[in-house]
Structures are given as structure tokens and as C-alpha cells.
mmCIF file of C-alpha atoms in Angstrom:
data_model
loop_
_atom_site.group_PDB
_atom_site.id
_atom_site.type_symbol
_atom_site.label_atom_id
_atom_site.label_comp_id
_atom_site.label_asym_id
_atom_site.label_seq_id
_atom_site.Cartn_x
_atom_site.Cartn_y
_atom_site.Cartn_z
ATOM 1 C CA ASN A 954 175.216 142.744 -203.259
ATOM 2 C CA MET A 955 172.199 140.647 -202.231
ATOM 3 C CA ASN A 956 170.749 143.503 -200.129
ATOM 4 C CA VAL A 957 170.062 145.672 -203.185
ATOM 5 C CA ALA A 958 166.866 145.176 -205.159
ATOM 6 C CA PRO A 959 167.538 144.410 -208.859
ATOM 7 C CA GLN A 960 166.142 147.764 -209.965
ATOM 8 C CA GLY A 961 168.607 149.500 -207.613
ATOM 9 C CA ASN A 962 171.669 147.467 -208.664
ATOM 10 C CA PRO A 963 173.713 149.513 -211.175
ATOM 11 C CA LYS A 964 175.306 146.452 -212.806
ATOM 12 C CA MET A 965 171.980 144.693 -213.294
ATOM 13 C CA LEU A 966 170.404 147.912 -214.571
ATOM 14 C CA LEU A 967 173.235 148.407 -217.094
ATOM 15 C CA GLN A 968 172.866 144.811 -218.293
ATOM 16 C CA ALA A 969 169.101 145.257 -218.777
ATOM 17 C CA TYR A 970 169.814 148.510 -220.655
ATOM 18 C CA ARG A 971 172.296 146.767 -222.965
ATOM 19 C CA ASP A 972 169.928 143.793 -223.461
ATOM 20 C CA ALA A 973 167.236 146.253 -224.592
ATOM 21 C CA GLY A 974 169.596 147.659 -227.245
ATOM 22 C CA GLY A 975 171.000 150.594 -225.302
ATOM 23 C CA GLY A 976 174.523 151.679 -226.134
ATOM 24 C CA GLY A 977 176.977 154.503 -225.705
ATOM 25 C CA ASP A 978 179.204 155.386 -222.769
ATOM 26 C CA MET A 979 176.457 154.838 -220.205
ATOM 27 C CA THR A 980 177.294 153.385 -216.802
ATOM 28 C CA GLY A 981 174.987 151.687 -214.349
ATOM 29 C CA ASP A 982 175.319 154.581 -211.889
ATOM 30 C CA MET A 983 174.445 157.087 -214.627
ATOM 31 C CA LEU A 984 171.319 155.093 -215.467
ATOM 32 C CA LEU A 985 170.348 154.787 -211.817
ATOM 33 C CA ASN A 986 170.614 158.568 -211.346
ATOM 34 C CA LYS A 987 168.236 159.122 -214.277
ATOM 35 C CA LEU A 988 165.468 157.038 -212.719
ATOM 36 C CA PRO A 989 162.809 158.834 -210.688
ATOM 37 C CA ILE A 990 162.730 157.153 -207.287
ATOM 38 C CA VAL A 991 159.268 157.086 -205.742
ATOM 39 C CA PHE A 992 158.608 156.984 -202.020
ATOM 40 C CA ALA A 993 154.978 155.948 -201.932
ATOM 41 C CA GLU A 994 151.988 155.008 -204.040
ATOM 42 C CA ASP A 995 148.831 157.035 -204.480
ATOM 43 C CA PHE A 996 145.664 156.737 -206.521
ATOM 44 C CA ARG A 997 144.795 159.976 -208.331
ATOM 45 C CA PRO A 998 142.121 159.446 -210.980
ATOM 46 C CA GLY A 999 142.196 162.152 -213.616
ATOM 47 C CA ASP A 1000 145.856 163.002 -213.029
ATOM 48 C CA TYR A 1001 147.753 161.646 -216.033
ATOM 49 C CA ARG A 1002 151.159 162.120 -214.396
ATOM 50 C CA ARG A 1003 152.716 158.740 -213.562
ATOM 51 C CA VAL A 1004 155.072 160.252 -210.982
ATOM 52 C CA ILE A 1005 153.680 163.076 -208.860
ATOM 53 C CA VAL A 1006 156.088 165.346 -206.994
ATOM 54 C CA GLU A 1007 154.488 166.683 -203.845
ATOM 55 C CA GLY A 1008 156.347 168.363 -200.993
ATOM 56 C CA GLY A 1009 159.694 166.979 -202.152
ATOM 57 C CA ASN A 1010 158.339 163.422 -202.271
ATOM 58 C CA ARG A 1011 157.715 161.438 -205.404
ATOM 59 C CA LEU A 1012 154.520 159.401 -205.519
ATOM 60 C CA LEU A 1013 153.688 156.694 -208.026
ATOM 61 C CA ASN A 1014 150.190 157.312 -209.365
ATOM 62 C CA LEU A 1015 148.476 153.926 -209.613
ATOM 63 C CA TRP A 1016 145.649 155.332 -211.749
ATOM 64 C CA THR A 1017 146.028 154.694 -215.434
ATOM 65 C CA GLY A 1018 143.726 156.667 -217.658
ATOM 66 C CA PRO A 1019 142.210 155.702 -220.971
ATOM 67 C CA ASP A 1020 144.277 155.515 -224.128
ATOM 68 C CA ILE A 1021 141.949 158.012 -225.830
ATOM 69 C CA ARG A 1022 142.026 161.753 -225.145
ATOM 70 C CA PRO A 1023 139.559 164.521 -226.020
ATOM 71 C CA SER A 1024 140.216 165.830 -229.526
ATOM 72 C CA GLY A 1025 138.664 169.231 -228.948
ATOM 73 C CA ASN A 1026 136.482 168.717 -232.023
ATOM 74 C CA VAL A 1027 132.748 169.232 -231.917
ATOM 75 C CA VAL A 1028 130.888 165.909 -232.021
ATOM 76 C CA THR A 1029 127.604 165.975 -233.858
ATOM 77 C CA THR A 1030 124.611 163.679 -233.463
ATOM 78 C CA ARG A 1031 125.573 162.174 -236.814
ATOM 79 C CA ASP A 1032 129.094 161.422 -235.534
ATOM 80 C CA ALA A 1033 127.615 159.630 -232.536
ATOM 81 C CA ALA A 1034 124.847 157.787 -234.416
ATOM 82 C CA LEU A 1035 126.122 154.276 -233.616
ATOM 83 C CA PHE A 1036 126.569 155.147 -229.955
ATOM 84 C CA ILE A 1037 123.073 156.654 -229.765
ATOM 85 C CA GLU A 1038 121.630 153.559 -231.454
ATOM 86 C CA PHE A 1039 123.428 151.371 -228.912
ATOM 87 C CA LEU A 1040 121.996 153.401 -226.015
ATOM 88 C CA HIS A 1041 118.486 153.136 -227.520
ATOM 89 C CA ARG A 1042 118.836 149.352 -227.623
ATOM 90 C CA LEU A 1043 120.207 149.140 -224.079
ATOM 91 C CA PHE A 1044 117.784 151.706 -222.625
ATOM 92 C CA PRO A 1045 114.472 151.835 -224.524
ATOM 93 C CA VAL A 1046 113.012 154.261 -221.954
ATOM 94 C CA ALA A 1047 114.195 157.803 -222.774
ATOM 95 C CA GLU A 1048 114.464 158.925 -219.136
ATOM 96 C CA GLU A 1049 116.693 155.937 -218.267
ATOM 97 C CA ARG A 1050 118.794 156.441 -221.397
ATOM 98 C CA HIS A 1051 119.387 160.116 -220.615
ATOM 99 C CA TYR A 1052 120.242 159.324 -216.996
ATOM 100 C CA PHE A 1053 122.785 156.700 -218.053
ATOM 101 C CA ARG A 1054 124.257 159.001 -220.708
ATOM 102 C CA ASP A 1055 124.742 161.758 -218.114
ATOM 103 C CA TRP A 1056 126.075 159.274 -215.535
ATOM 104 C CA MET A 1057 128.617 157.928 -218.004
ATOM 105 C CA ALA A 1058 129.640 161.407 -219.190
ATOM 106 C CA HIS A 1059 130.295 162.431 -215.580
ATOM 107 C CA ALA A 1060 132.350 159.263 -214.927
ATOM 108 C CA VAL A 1061 134.491 159.959 -218.001
ATOM 109 C CA ARG A 1062 134.917 163.693 -217.447
ATOM 110 C CA TYR A 1063 135.470 163.609 -213.670
ATOM 111 C CA PRO A 1064 137.095 160.247 -212.816
ATOM 112 C CA ALA A 1065 138.152 161.477 -209.370
ATOM 113 C CA HIS A 1066 134.572 162.346 -208.327
ATOM 114 C CA ARG A 1067 132.789 159.513 -206.646
ATOM 115 C CA ILE A 1068 129.263 159.012 -207.925
ATOM 116 C CA ASN A 1069 126.936 157.903 -205.142
ATOM 117 C CA ALA A 1070 124.555 156.166 -207.491
ATOM 118 C CA THR A 1071 124.403 152.632 -208.739
ATOM 119 C CA VAL A 1072 123.425 151.879 -212.295
ATOM 120 C CA LEU A 1073 121.690 148.542 -212.477
ATOM 121 C CA LEU A 1074 121.436 146.955 -215.914
ATOM 122 C CA ARG A 1075 118.893 144.227 -216.413
ATOM 123 C CA SER A 1076 117.917 143.054 -219.864
ATOM 124 C CA GLU A 1077 117.577 140.112 -222.166
ATOM 125 C CA HIS A 1078 120.699 138.326 -223.358
ATOM 126 C CA GLY A 1079 122.359 139.921 -226.388
ATOM 127 C CA VAL A 1080 121.355 143.545 -225.856
ATOM 128 C CA GLY A 1081 124.908 144.791 -225.275
ATOM 129 C CA LYS A 1082 125.710 144.666 -221.559
ATOM 130 C CA GLY A 1083 128.866 142.653 -222.280
ATOM 131 C CA PHE A 1084 130.021 145.143 -224.922
ATOM 132 C CA LEU A 1085 129.384 147.977 -222.484
ATOM 133 C CA ALA A 1086 131.282 146.288 -219.647
ATOM 134 C CA GLU A 1087 134.140 144.724 -221.596
ATOM 135 C CA THR A 1088 134.804 147.260 -224.362
ATOM 136 C CA LEU A 1089 133.064 150.618 -224.113
ATOM 137 C CA LEU A 1090 133.554 151.546 -220.442
ATOM 138 C CA PRO A 1091 137.183 150.278 -220.203
ATOM 139 C CA GLY A 1092 137.922 152.211 -223.411
ATOM 140 C CA LEU A 1093 136.462 155.415 -221.989
ATOM 141 C CA LEU A 1094 137.705 155.113 -218.400
ATOM 142 C CA GLY A 1095 140.926 153.134 -218.837
ATOM 143 C CA LYS A 1096 141.324 149.365 -218.885
ATOM 144 C CA SER A 1097 142.929 149.141 -215.460
ATOM 145 C CA SER A 1098 140.323 151.468 -213.931
ATOM 146 C CA VAL A 1099 137.370 149.163 -214.623
ATOM 147 C CA GLY A 1100 136.897 145.823 -212.926
ATOM 148 C CA THR A 1101 134.311 143.109 -213.452
ATOM 149 C CA VAL A 1102 133.832 141.030 -210.323
ATOM 150 C CA ALA A 1103 131.403 138.652 -208.704
ATOM 151 C CA LEU A 1104 129.336 139.923 -205.800
ATOM 152 C CA GLY A 1105 131.344 137.779 -203.377
ATOM 153 C CA ASP A 1106 134.552 139.580 -204.383
ATOM 154 C CA VAL A 1107 133.388 142.858 -202.825
ATOM 155 C CA VAL A 1108 131.807 141.508 -199.649
ATOM 156 C CA GLY A 1109 133.808 141.453 -196.441
ATOM 157 C CA THR A 1110 136.736 143.290 -194.924
ATOM 158 C CA PHE A 1111 139.286 142.878 -197.699
ATOM 159 C CA ASN A 1112 138.016 144.468 -200.893
ATOM 160 C CA ASP A 1113 141.065 143.955 -203.111
ATOM 161 C CA ALA A 1114 138.766 144.024 -206.145
ATOM 162 C CA LEU A 1115 138.111 147.733 -205.490
ATOM 163 C CA VAL A 1116 141.759 148.841 -205.282
ATOM 164 C CA GLY A 1117 142.790 151.052 -208.188
ATOM 165 C CA LYS A 1118 139.332 151.103 -209.755
ATOM 166 C CA THR A 1119 137.052 153.998 -210.583
ATOM 167 C CA LEU A 1120 134.278 151.657 -211.744
ATOM 168 C CA ILE A 1121 133.316 148.184 -210.564
ATOM 169 C CA LEU A 1122 130.925 146.052 -212.570
ATOM 170 C CA ILE A 1123 129.307 143.367 -210.429
ATOM 171 C CA ASP A 1124 128.159 140.438 -212.511
ATOM 172 C CA GLU A 1125 125.000 138.477 -211.725
ATOM 173 C CA VAL A 1126 123.663 140.709 -208.951
ATOM 174 C CA TYR A 1127 120.189 139.174 -209.080
ATOM 175 C CA LYS A 1128 121.184 135.861 -207.512
ATOM 176 C CA ASN A 1129 120.653 137.265 -203.989
ATOM 177 C CA PRO A 1130 118.807 140.626 -204.071
ATOM 178 C CA GLU A 1131 119.085 141.400 -200.322
ATOM 179 C CA SER A 1132 122.822 140.724 -200.269
ATOM 180 C CA THR A 1133 123.228 142.833 -203.402
ATOM 181 C CA VAL A 1134 121.497 145.859 -201.843
ATOM 182 C CA ASN A 1135 123.584 145.626 -198.647
ATOM 183 C CA THR A 1136 126.820 145.262 -200.618
ATOM 184 C CA ARG A 1137 126.018 148.266 -202.837
ATOM 185 C CA LYS A 1138 125.416 150.397 -199.747
ATOM 186 C CA SER A 1139 128.750 149.379 -198.184
ATOM 187 C CA ILE A 1140 130.667 150.166 -201.400
ATOM 188 C CA GLN A 1141 129.000 153.520 -202.041
ATOM 189 C CA GLY A 1142 129.673 154.732 -198.539
#
């Protein structure tokens, strides 16, 4: 039947199941009845459920959290020595370092809370901004929740770069300072 999407076609679903090594007395209709059908998409940072049941409807949560989870163990200064050293290198001024530490802790602990503050990193090459943007923050917030974009990607009516993100890193913001300030204001709301 050409009117049925492949994921809703019992024969195609059974074939995919068999191709993936599935066996037994399973039928396509049995497989189809086991699948949670979702009616809409939503973006719920901090909610680790992939399918959210709300008022009889099933919603697909587009937010994907980080692979790491809190262990519940106490972390000592010694445990975090490399991280603290990294922050010292990135933020030599104690007040700035503490602000960023608190900002980042809030972003990790409360991903659904919008922070109406912009952290602006400006430093010499090789200090660690790339490591922060490409490894540390995606690891703490979830790879799909962090996006690195150019300033032009977030200007205008269609801000596709912002969809499904809890953190946007705008590269090279110093090329046009006035445009950067106006763009930050429009994103922060």
C-alpha cells in the first residue's frame, strides 16, 4: 500500500526486524502494536523521557540529554583539579572564573531554565575555547543540545540554528560588534 509510511507498514517492519536479527513467531502487526505512536513533537530539556504521555497524547521529546549522569558521589577539589586548572587558564580573573563556573553549573543542573545572560569569551589562541565549545559543554549538556554557529545563522526570521538547543555558541562575534549586540538581545528575549 503506497499510502502507508514505511514505519507503519507491517510487512516492511517485519522485514526490518528480521534483517536486524529478530526471530520467533513475530508478525508485522504484532511489532506495529508494540511501537509507541507519537502525535506531536516537544522540546523538554531536563526530561530524559523520549516519549512523554500527557493527557492521552504521546509526545516525542526532541531534547537529548548528556550521556553522563550524576553519580551521587562527593567531588573534592582534588578530583576536579584538572577542571579547576582549565578554568584558571581560561579565566585568570577570579570574579570572572567564579561567574562562569556558576553559570555553567546552572546550565547543567537546570537545562530547562533559560539564562538571560551571555557569556562572552575573548582570549588568545590556544587557551581552550575550542575544547570548551567542542568537548566540555557538549559532554555536560548533551551533544545535540549545543550548537556552534556563525552570527549570520541566528539573524533574521528563521532561526533554525536555535531549534532543539539549550546552548548556542556563536563563533567570531567580534567581526561586527554592533550586529553582535543586537543579535544577542533578540536571542535572549
